[in-house]
């Protein structure tokens, strides 16, 4: 099958976004809007970011878009469009490639997003690069640099599950554990917290960062960007029901440095906490207060209080080429 026929199999029959002027089929796509435009791109390379051993093609596509949508959630933006650049090696069948796009489309449909373009080339490794475009009311994008002393620190969902899922997918002793389907799914098909983030629109200031590398990393990013200190209570870090079945060392490593849970970590003024609780309830997302923000003494930092002792938490989380 040639490139032209392939594009015809992935293009949507109709688009749902009214701001789209021209989708797939010309030299470039065109859209028109009054809102602020938020955009992000992420690239996934076979053997580096995913493997056929741990994920189906459908899940690979789903997850690639989910990771990008998590970035839009962390910006408080509503997703509208995506573009996909794909490098295709001979080892992938047409059916598998279509499955990748089915995975993306399933998630895109839930958010009324349109696939408006991309690029298709052949190469030696499968590589999927997804660009997302979102809208947000003017000057209402959420940043990392807005945390202030006396804010409280919160996180959605539970942490470490995706890393636990990867462990179960790569270790052959999985029969020793329970609830393996839950953990695997948290790795293979993560849920970006868009609905929750969008329900915060009435709050004047919320600092947000999505948990892609682990909260140790993300909390430090907020501290540095905002020039503040964050203090977290270890016993408040939320983990899932059966997380306790893993070794204490793994639990500690995974909840701070595991990453790819695609939860939202943030800070907000105490007076807005109730509004956050309501947003969480309305979007069916767990929300936990895990710490507080203070002024810096000398430099921005993250601390963890565990059994009455306070220790500094460094980034150490898996940070790609930074
Ligand atoms: P050009 O030669 O102008 O770059 P292409 O032949 O690469 O055009 O693509 C034709 C159309 O198909 C364009 O609208 C392009 O955005 C779209 N397209 C190509 N590859 C993909 C893809 N992987 N996903 C979505 N749209 C694609
Ligand atoms: Mg092209």
mmCIF file of C-alpha atoms and ligand atoms in Angstrom:
data_model
loop_
_atom_site.group_PDB
_atom_site.id
_atom_site.type_symbol
_atom_site.label_atom_id
_atom_site.label_comp_id
_atom_site.label_asym_id
_atom_site.label_seq_id
_atom_site.Cartn_x
_atom_site.Cartn_y
_atom_site.Cartn_z
ATOM 1 C CA UNK A 1 0.000 0.000 0.000
ATOM 2 C CA UNK A 2 1.340 3.439 -0.879
ATOM 3 C CA UNK A 3 1.476 6.468 1.379
ATOM 4 C CA UNK A 4 -1.562 8.046 -0.235
ATOM 5 C CA UNK A 5 -3.814 5.050 0.468
ATOM 6 C CA UNK A 6 -2.469 4.820 4.007
ATOM 7 C CA UNK A 7 -3.403 8.440 4.700
ATOM 8 C CA UNK A 8 -6.856 7.745 3.307
ATOM 9 C CA UNK A 9 -7.340 4.937 5.804
ATOM 10 C CA UNK A 10 -6.468 7.145 8.784
ATOM 11 C CA UNK A 11 -8.214 10.378 7.825
ATOM 12 C CA UNK A 12 -11.484 11.175 9.555
ATOM 13 C CA UNK A 13 -14.690 11.195 7.532
ATOM 14 C CA UNK A 14 -15.818 14.313 9.313
ATOM 15 C CA UNK A 15 -14.425 16.761 11.825
ATOM 16 C CA UNK A 16 -16.027 17.900 15.060
ATOM 17 C CA UNK A 17 -14.186 21.167 15.760
ATOM 18 C CA UNK A 18 -15.961 24.248 14.355
ATOM 19 C CA UNK A 19 -12.738 26.289 14.352
ATOM 20 C CA UNK A 20 -11.177 24.002 11.734
ATOM 21 C CA UNK A 21 -10.939 25.629 8.296
ATOM 22 C CA UNK A 22 -8.916 22.906 6.518
ATOM 23 C CA UNK A 23 -7.932 19.474 7.789
ATOM 24 C CA UNK A 24 -6.004 16.652 6.088
ATOM 25 C CA UNK A 25 -5.532 16.929 2.343
ATOM 26 C CA UNK A 26 -3.671 20.131 1.624
ATOM 27 C CA UNK A 27 -0.107 21.289 2.266
ATOM 28 C CA UNK A 28 -1.020 22.310 5.801
ATOM 29 C CA UNK A 29 -4.022 22.546 8.103
ATOM 30 C CA UNK A 30 -5.808 25.803 8.975
ATOM 31 C CA UNK A 31 -7.825 26.756 12.052
ATOM 32 C CA UNK A 32 -9.129 30.053 13.415
ATOM 33 C CA UNK A 33 -9.653 31.047 17.047
ATOM 34 C CA UNK A 34 -10.039 33.901 19.543
ATOM 35 C CA UNK A 35 -8.564 31.918 22.415
ATOM 36 C CA UNK A 36 -4.952 31.363 23.452
ATOM 37 C CA UNK A 37 -3.484 28.403 21.563
ATOM 38 C CA UNK A 38 -1.484 25.856 23.566
ATOM 39 C CA UNK A 39 0.659 23.301 21.787
ATOM 40 C CA UNK A 40 2.975 20.444 22.742
ATOM 41 C CA UNK A 41 4.750 17.569 21.001
ATOM 42 C CA UNK A 42 6.080 14.231 22.245
ATOM 43 C CA UNK A 43 7.983 11.558 20.359
ATOM 44 C CA UNK A 44 7.935 7.821 21.064
ATOM 45 C CA UNK A 45 10.573 5.543 19.595
ATOM 46 C CA UNK A 46 10.239 1.767 19.555
ATOM 47 C CA UNK A 47 12.769 0.132 21.851
ATOM 48 C CA UNK A 48 13.292 3.381 23.767
ATOM 49 C CA UNK A 49 9.811 4.487 24.866
ATOM 50 C CA UNK A 50 7.730 1.420 24.109
ATOM 51 C CA UNK A 51 8.022 -2.173 23.014
ATOM 52 C CA UNK A 52 5.745 -4.694 21.339
ATOM 53 C CA UNK A 53 6.500 -6.936 24.313
ATOM 54 C CA UNK A 54 4.673 -4.705 26.782
ATOM 55 C CA UNK A 55 2.073 -2.910 24.671
ATOM 56 C CA UNK A 56 -0.247 -3.698 21.776
ATOM 57 C CA UNK A 57 -0.193 -1.303 18.789
ATOM 58 C CA UNK A 58 -3.594 0.013 19.917
ATOM 59 C CA UNK A 59 -2.244 0.769 23.405
ATOM 60 C CA UNK A 60 0.877 2.332 21.908
ATOM 61 C CA UNK A 61 -1.241 4.833 19.989
ATOM 62 C CA UNK A 62 -3.558 5.464 22.923
ATOM 63 C CA UNK A 63 -0.667 6.115 25.269
ATOM 64 C CA UNK A 64 1.196 8.389 22.841
ATOM 65 C CA UNK A 65 -1.805 10.701 22.621
ATOM 66 C CA UNK A 66 -2.570 10.376 26.354
ATOM 67 C CA UNK A 67 0.914 11.608 27.281
ATOM 68 C CA UNK A 68 0.380 14.694 25.139
ATOM 69 C CA UNK A 69 -3.111 15.319 26.512
ATOM 70 C CA UNK A 70 -1.640 15.210 29.981
ATOM 71 C CA UNK A 71 0.539 18.175 29.002
ATOM 72 C CA UNK A 72 -2.542 20.061 27.832
ATOM 73 C CA UNK A 73 -4.299 19.219 31.113
ATOM 74 C CA UNK A 74 -1.324 20.624 33.012
ATOM 75 C CA UNK A 75 -1.731 23.846 31.017
ATOM 76 C CA UNK A 76 -5.460 24.000 31.724
ATOM 77 C CA UNK A 77 -6.149 23.793 27.994
ATOM 78 C CA UNK A 78 -9.016 22.109 26.184
ATOM 79 C CA UNK A 79 -7.695 19.710 23.511
ATOM 80 C CA UNK A 80 -8.921 20.364 19.975
ATOM 81 C CA UNK A 81 -6.512 19.012 17.338
ATOM 82 C CA UNK A 82 -3.602 16.622 16.902
ATOM 83 C CA UNK A 83 -1.076 15.838 14.191
ATOM 84 C CA UNK A 84 0.915 12.625 13.870
ATOM 85 C CA UNK A 85 4.303 12.190 12.266
ATOM 86 C CA UNK A 86 5.169 8.531 11.897
ATOM 87 C CA UNK A 87 8.347 6.759 10.781
ATOM 88 C CA UNK A 88 7.463 3.258 9.590
ATOM 89 C CA UNK A 89 9.899 0.319 9.390
ATOM 90 C CA UNK A 90 9.245 -2.777 7.262
ATOM 91 C CA UNK A 91 8.710 -4.894 10.399
ATOM 92 C CA UNK A 92 5.302 -3.315 11.095
ATOM 93 C CA UNK A 93 2.242 -4.521 9.175
ATOM 94 C CA UNK A 94 -0.407 -2.212 7.808
ATOM 95 C CA UNK A 95 -2.884 -3.730 10.237
ATOM 96 C CA UNK A 96 -0.649 -2.877 13.206
ATOM 97 C CA UNK A 97 -0.195 0.690 11.962
ATOM 98 C CA UNK A 98 -3.932 1.118 11.658
ATOM 99 C CA UNK A 99 -4.266 -0.188 15.202
ATOM 100 C CA UNK A 100 -1.921 2.566 16.432
ATOM 101 C CA UNK A 101 -4.241 5.128 14.855
ATOM 102 C CA UNK A 102 -7.331 3.371 16.247
ATOM 103 C CA UNK A 103 -5.835 3.700 19.722
ATOM 104 C CA UNK A 104 -5.287 7.412 19.249
ATOM 105 C CA UNK A 105 -8.701 7.914 17.707
ATOM 106 C CA UNK A 106 -10.478 6.206 20.601
ATOM 107 C CA UNK A 107 -9.011 8.698 23.061
ATOM 108 C CA UNK A 108 -9.360 11.627 20.647
ATOM 109 C CA UNK A 109 -13.046 10.914 20.148
ATOM 110 C CA UNK A 110 -13.684 11.138 23.895
ATOM 111 C CA UNK A 111 -12.337 14.680 23.796
ATOM 112 C CA UNK A 112 -13.825 15.699 20.413
ATOM 113 C CA UNK A 113 -10.346 16.145 18.972
ATOM 114 C CA UNK A 114 -9.691 16.074 15.239
ATOM 115 C CA UNK A 115 -6.665 14.584 13.473
ATOM 116 C CA UNK A 116 -5.746 17.432 11.131
ATOM 117 C CA UNK A 117 -2.415 16.388 9.637
ATOM 118 C CA UNK A 118 0.925 14.730 9.965
ATOM 119 C CA UNK A 119 3.657 13.107 8.002
ATOM 120 C CA UNK A 120 4.364 9.527 6.934
ATOM 121 C CA UNK A 121 7.844 8.310 6.051
ATOM 122 C CA UNK A 122 9.746 5.024 6.127
ATOM 123 C CA UNK A 123 12.759 4.396 8.321
ATOM 124 C CA UNK A 124 14.495 1.797 10.421
ATOM 125 C CA UNK A 125 12.618 2.204 13.740
ATOM 126 C CA UNK A 126 8.990 2.897 14.422
ATOM 127 C CA UNK A 127 8.748 6.427 15.732
ATOM 128 C CA UNK A 128 5.516 8.259 16.530
ATOM 129 C CA UNK A 129 5.571 11.973 17.086
ATOM 130 C CA UNK A 130 2.296 13.472 18.255
ATOM 131 C CA UNK A 131 1.581 17.199 18.268
ATOM 132 C CA UNK A 132 -1.452 18.412 20.179
ATOM 133 C CA UNK A 133 -3.206 21.748 19.995
ATOM 134 C CA UNK A 134 -5.490 23.070 22.721
ATOM 135 C CA UNK A 135 -7.384 26.249 23.479
ATOM 136 C CA UNK A 136 -7.650 28.161 26.724
ATOM 137 C CA UNK A 137 -9.302 31.493 27.559
ATOM 138 C CA UNK A 138 -6.874 34.359 27.086
ATOM 139 C CA UNK A 139 -4.295 34.592 29.890
ATOM 140 C CA UNK A 140 -5.771 31.570 31.684
ATOM 141 C CA UNK A 141 -3.091 28.984 30.848
ATOM 142 C CA UNK A 142 -1.709 27.297 33.989
ATOM 143 C CA UNK A 143 2.028 27.550 34.601
ATOM 144 C CA UNK A 144 4.665 26.119 36.914
ATOM 145 C CA UNK A 145 5.992 29.462 38.027
ATOM 146 C CA UNK A 146 2.941 30.666 39.949
ATOM 147 C CA UNK A 147 3.266 28.821 43.288
ATOM 148 C CA UNK A 148 3.296 31.096 46.355
ATOM 149 C CA UNK A 149 4.177 30.675 50.042
ATOM 150 C CA UNK A 150 1.213 29.348 52.073
ATOM 151 C CA UNK A 151 -0.221 27.510 49.074
ATOM 152 C CA UNK A 152 -1.060 23.907 49.683
ATOM 153 C CA UNK A 153 0.353 21.153 47.471
ATOM 154 C CA UNK A 154 -2.008 18.601 45.977
ATOM 155 C CA UNK A 155 -1.914 15.647 43.622
ATOM 156 C CA UNK A 156 -4.629 13.751 41.728
ATOM 157 C CA UNK A 157 -5.041 9.979 41.655
ATOM 158 C CA UNK A 158 -2.465 7.561 43.028
ATOM 159 C CA UNK A 159 1.264 7.462 42.341
ATOM 160 C CA UNK A 160 3.627 4.679 41.289
ATOM 161 C CA UNK A 161 0.981 2.506 39.601
ATOM 162 C CA UNK A 162 2.309 2.895 36.054
ATOM 163 C CA UNK A 163 5.803 1.943 37.135
ATOM 164 C CA UNK A 164 4.383 -1.042 39.008
ATOM 165 C CA UNK A 165 2.516 -2.029 35.833
ATOM 166 C CA UNK A 166 5.704 -1.884 33.806
ATOM 167 C CA UNK A 167 7.381 -4.047 36.433
ATOM 168 C CA UNK A 168 4.624 -6.642 36.100
ATOM 169 C CA UNK A 169 4.858 -6.522 32.299
ATOM 170 C CA UNK A 170 8.593 -7.055 32.270
ATOM 171 C CA UNK A 171 8.976 -9.442 35.230
ATOM 172 C CA UNK A 172 7.828 -13.032 34.753
ATOM 173 C CA UNK A 173 6.897 -13.480 38.403
ATOM 174 C CA UNK A 174 3.637 -11.619 37.932
ATOM 175 C CA UNK A 175 1.605 -14.547 39.253
ATOM 176 C CA UNK A 176 2.960 -13.655 42.694
ATOM 177 C CA UNK A 177 0.879 -10.449 42.671
ATOM 178 C CA UNK A 178 -2.761 -9.481 42.734
ATOM 179 C CA UNK A 179 -4.723 -6.896 40.781
ATOM 180 C CA UNK A 180 -2.176 -7.072 37.934
ATOM 181 C CA UNK A 181 -4.709 -5.943 35.302
ATOM 182 C CA UNK A 182 -5.164 -2.629 37.134
ATOM 183 C CA UNK A 183 -1.435 -1.893 37.287
ATOM 184 C CA UNK A 184 -0.808 -2.928 33.685
ATOM 185 C CA UNK A 185 -3.609 -0.710 32.487
ATOM 186 C CA UNK A 186 -2.186 2.248 34.396
ATOM 187 C CA UNK A 187 0.970 1.798 32.340
ATOM 188 C CA UNK A 188 -0.585 0.942 28.990
ATOM 189 C CA UNK A 189 -3.607 3.235 28.892
ATOM 190 C CA UNK A 190 -3.131 6.173 31.275
ATOM 191 C CA UNK A 191 -5.939 8.678 31.802
ATOM 192 C CA UNK A 192 -4.951 12.322 31.375
ATOM 193 C CA UNK A 193 -6.693 14.473 34.017
ATOM 194 C CA UNK A 194 -8.265 16.878 31.552
ATOM 195 C CA UNK A 195 -11.735 16.979 33.013
ATOM 196 C CA UNK A 196 -10.421 17.888 36.453
ATOM 197 C CA UNK A 197 -8.063 20.554 35.082
ATOM 198 C CA UNK A 198 -10.827 22.164 33.025
ATOM 199 C CA UNK A 199 -13.134 22.354 36.026
ATOM 200 C CA UNK A 200 -10.625 24.654 37.724
ATOM 201 C CA UNK A 201 -11.281 27.414 35.178
ATOM 202 C CA UNK A 202 -12.941 29.716 37.737
ATOM 203 C CA UNK A 203 -9.963 29.695 40.091
ATOM 204 C CA UNK A 204 -7.721 32.697 39.449
ATOM 205 C CA UNK A 205 -4.441 30.944 40.241
ATOM 206 C CA UNK A 206 -3.554 27.245 40.189
ATOM 207 C CA UNK A 207 -0.052 25.957 39.569
ATOM 208 C CA UNK A 208 -0.007 22.692 37.613
ATOM 209 C CA UNK A 209 2.542 20.178 36.364
ATOM 210 C CA UNK A 210 1.790 16.693 35.088
ATOM 211 C CA UNK A 211 3.536 13.676 36.559
ATOM 212 C CA UNK A 212 5.492 12.280 33.632
ATOM 213 C CA UNK A 213 8.879 11.757 35.327
ATOM 214 C CA UNK A 214 7.841 11.259 38.969
ATOM 215 C CA UNK A 215 6.704 13.770 41.595
ATOM 216 C CA UNK A 216 10.273 14.229 42.863
ATOM 217 C CA UNK A 217 11.097 15.730 39.501
ATOM 218 C CA UNK A 218 7.830 17.595 39.013
ATOM 219 C CA UNK A 219 7.787 19.094 42.523
ATOM 220 C CA UNK A 220 11.337 20.361 41.988
ATOM 221 C CA UNK A 221 10.294 21.906 38.669
ATOM 222 C CA UNK A 222 7.525 23.840 40.419
ATOM 223 C CA UNK A 223 9.890 24.895 43.233
ATOM 224 C CA UNK A 224 12.509 26.136 40.775
ATOM 225 C CA UNK A 225 10.122 27.878 38.405
ATOM 226 C CA UNK A 226 8.286 29.590 41.281
ATOM 227 C CA UNK A 227 11.361 30.161 43.453
ATOM 228 C CA UNK A 228 9.765 28.578 46.532
ATOM 229 C CA UNK A 229 10.158 25.484 48.700
ATOM 230 C CA UNK A 230 7.685 22.611 48.699
ATOM 231 C CA UNK A 231 7.373 20.345 51.734
ATOM 232 C CA UNK A 232 5.587 17.019 51.288
ATOM 233 C CA UNK A 233 4.334 14.579 53.932
ATOM 234 C CA UNK A 234 5.408 11.072 52.990
ATOM 235 C CA UNK A 235 2.418 9.484 54.690
ATOM 236 C CA UNK A 236 0.018 11.622 52.626
ATOM 237 C CA UNK A 237 1.376 10.563 49.208
ATOM 238 C CA UNK A 238 -1.573 8.637 47.737
ATOM 239 C CA UNK A 239 -1.009 5.087 46.504
ATOM 240 C CA UNK A 240 -3.508 2.529 45.258
ATOM 241 C CA UNK A 241 -5.133 -0.233 47.270
ATOM 242 C CA UNK A 242 -2.749 -3.038 46.344
ATOM 243 C CA UNK A 243 0.413 -0.957 46.038
ATOM 244 C CA UNK A 244 1.508 -2.216 49.449
ATOM 245 C CA UNK A 245 2.153 -5.689 48.005
ATOM 246 C CA UNK A 246 5.418 -4.488 46.444
ATOM 247 C CA UNK A 247 8.605 -4.244 48.476
ATOM 248 C CA UNK A 248 9.048 -1.128 50.613
ATOM 249 C CA UNK A 249 12.042 -0.135 48.482
ATOM 250 C CA UNK A 250 10.047 -0.420 45.263
ATOM 251 C CA UNK A 251 7.111 1.499 46.729
ATOM 252 C CA UNK A 252 9.362 4.352 47.747
ATOM 253 C CA UNK A 253 11.223 4.413 44.445
ATOM 254 C CA UNK A 254 8.088 4.191 42.325
ATOM 255 C CA UNK A 255 5.906 6.749 44.086
ATOM 256 C CA UNK A 256 8.587 9.447 43.983
ATOM 257 C CA UNK A 257 10.555 8.578 40.870
ATOM 258 C CA UNK A 258 8.380 6.136 38.918
ATOM 259 C CA UNK A 259 6.712 8.608 36.634
ATOM 260 C CA UNK A 260 4.282 8.215 33.761
ATOM 261 C CA UNK A 261 1.257 8.163 36.022
ATOM 262 C CA UNK A 262 0.095 11.303 34.206
ATOM 263 C CA UNK A 263 -1.540 12.624 37.348
ATOM 264 C CA UNK A 264 -1.506 16.355 38.111
ATOM 265 C CA UNK A 265 0.678 17.849 40.808
ATOM 266 C CA UNK A 266 -0.071 21.418 41.788
ATOM 267 C CA UNK A 267 -0.362 24.183 44.326
ATOM 268 C CA UNK A 268 -3.278 26.460 45.178
ATOM 269 C CA UNK A 269 -4.209 29.016 47.808
ATOM 270 C CA UNK A 270 -5.932 27.551 50.867
ATOM 271 C CA UNK A 271 -9.084 29.596 50.150
ATOM 272 C CA UNK A 272 -9.587 27.705 46.879
ATOM 273 C CA UNK A 273 -9.204 24.219 48.320
ATOM 274 C CA UNK A 274 -12.952 23.606 48.525
ATOM 275 C CA UNK A 275 -13.362 24.528 44.866
ATOM 276 C CA UNK A 276 -10.675 21.968 44.010
ATOM 277 C CA UNK A 277 -12.399 19.310 46.074
ATOM 278 C CA UNK A 278 -15.612 19.980 44.175
ATOM 279 C CA UNK A 279 -13.830 19.790 40.793
ATOM 280 C CA UNK A 280 -12.309 16.470 41.814
ATOM 281 C CA UNK A 281 -15.648 15.107 42.948
ATOM 282 C CA UNK A 282 -17.422 16.265 39.786
ATOM 283 C CA UNK A 283 -14.787 14.671 37.573
ATOM 284 C CA UNK A 284 -14.526 11.458 39.612
ATOM 285 C CA UNK A 285 -10.858 11.967 40.401
ATOM 286 C CA UNK A 286 -9.134 11.302 43.715
ATOM 287 C CA UNK A 287 -7.534 14.446 45.131
ATOM 288 C CA UNK A 288 -5.070 14.554 48.034
ATOM 289 C CA UNK A 289 -3.463 17.405 49.942
ATOM 290 C CA UNK A 290 0.158 16.313 50.315
ATOM 291 C CA UNK A 291 2.079 19.341 51.549
ATOM 292 C CA UNK A 292 2.610 23.093 51.626
ATOM 293 C CA UNK A 293 4.661 25.872 50.054
ATOM 294 C CA UNK A 294 7.082 28.191 51.887
ATOM 295 C CA UNK A 295 9.578 30.912 51.035
ATOM 296 C CA UNK A 296 13.064 29.824 50.070
ATOM 297 C CA UNK A 297 15.892 30.286 52.566
ATOM 298 C CA UNK A 298 18.679 30.215 50.040
ATOM 299 C CA UNK A 299 17.444 28.237 47.070
ATOM 300 C CA UNK A 300 14.298 26.522 45.841
ATOM 301 C CA UNK A 301 13.991 22.964 47.171
ATOM 302 C CA UNK A 302 11.620 20.098 47.905
ATOM 303 C CA UNK A 303 11.527 18.465 51.326
ATOM 304 C CA UNK A 304 9.817 15.311 52.541
ATOM 305 C CA UNK A 305 8.731 14.756 56.117
ATOM 306 C CA UNK A 306 8.843 11.076 57.011
ATOM 307 C CA UNK A 307 8.564 9.806 60.590
ATOM 308 C CA UNK A 308 9.252 13.283 62.005
ATOM 309 C CA UNK A 309 12.460 13.694 60.045
ATOM 310 C CA UNK A 310 12.814 16.107 57.179
ATOM 311 C CA UNK A 311 14.964 15.266 54.155
ATOM 312 C CA UNK A 312 15.621 16.988 50.873
ATOM 313 C CA UNK A 313 14.098 15.326 47.853
ATOM 314 C CA UNK A 314 16.178 15.754 44.723
ATOM 315 C CA UNK A 315 14.961 15.360 41.169
ATOM 316 C CA UNK A 316 16.628 12.016 40.580
ATOM 317 C CA UNK A 317 13.482 10.989 38.763
ATOM 318 C CA UNK A 318 14.117 9.804 35.255
ATOM 319 C CA UNK A 319 14.788 12.999 33.334
ATOM 320 C CA UNK A 320 15.357 12.722 29.594
ATOM 321 C CA UNK A 321 18.236 14.765 28.193
ATOM 322 C CA UNK A 322 17.781 17.814 30.355
HETATM 323 P P1 LIG B 1 3.045 17.083 1.720
HETATM 324 O O1 LIG B 1 3.773 16.386 0.621
HETATM 325 O O2 LIG B 1 2.381 18.359 1.325
HETATM 326 O O3 LIG B 1 3.844 17.178 2.988
HETATM 327 P P2 LIG B 1 1.856 14.630 2.475
HETATM 328 O O4 LIG B 1 1.757 13.756 1.287
HETATM 329 O O5 LIG B 1 2.968 14.400 3.453
HETATM 330 O O6 LIG B 1 1.804 16.145 2.031
HETATM 331 O O7 LIG B 1 0.493 14.548 3.287
HETATM 332 C C1 LIG B 1 -0.742 14.753 2.637
HETATM 333 C C2 LIG B 1 -1.777 15.068 3.673
HETATM 334 O O8 LIG B 1 -1.900 13.977 4.588
HETATM 335 C C3 LIG B 1 -1.438 16.277 4.515
HETATM 336 O O9 LIG B 1 -2.645 16.937 4.843
HETATM 337 C C4 LIG B 1 -0.818 15.674 5.743
HETATM 338 O O10 LIG B 1 -0.983 16.517 6.864
HETATM 339 C C5 LIG B 1 -1.597 14.383 5.902
HETATM 340 N N1 LIG B 1 -0.822 13.322 6.558
HETATM 341 C C6 LIG B 1 0.288 12.694 6.147
HETATM 342 N N2 LIG B 1 0.718 11.770 7.001
HETATM 343 C C7 LIG B 1 -0.139 11.813 8.034
HETATM 344 C C8 LIG B 1 -0.232 11.118 9.280
HETATM 345 N N3 LIG B 1 0.652 10.190 9.655
HETATM 346 N N4 LIG B 1 -1.257 11.435 10.108
HETATM 347 C C9 LIG B 1 -2.153 12.385 9.756
HETATM 348 N N5 LIG B 1 -2.132 13.071 8.621
HETATM 349 C C10 LIG B 1 -1.133 12.793 7.762
HETATM 350 MG MG1 LIG B 2 4.673 15.324 4.081
#
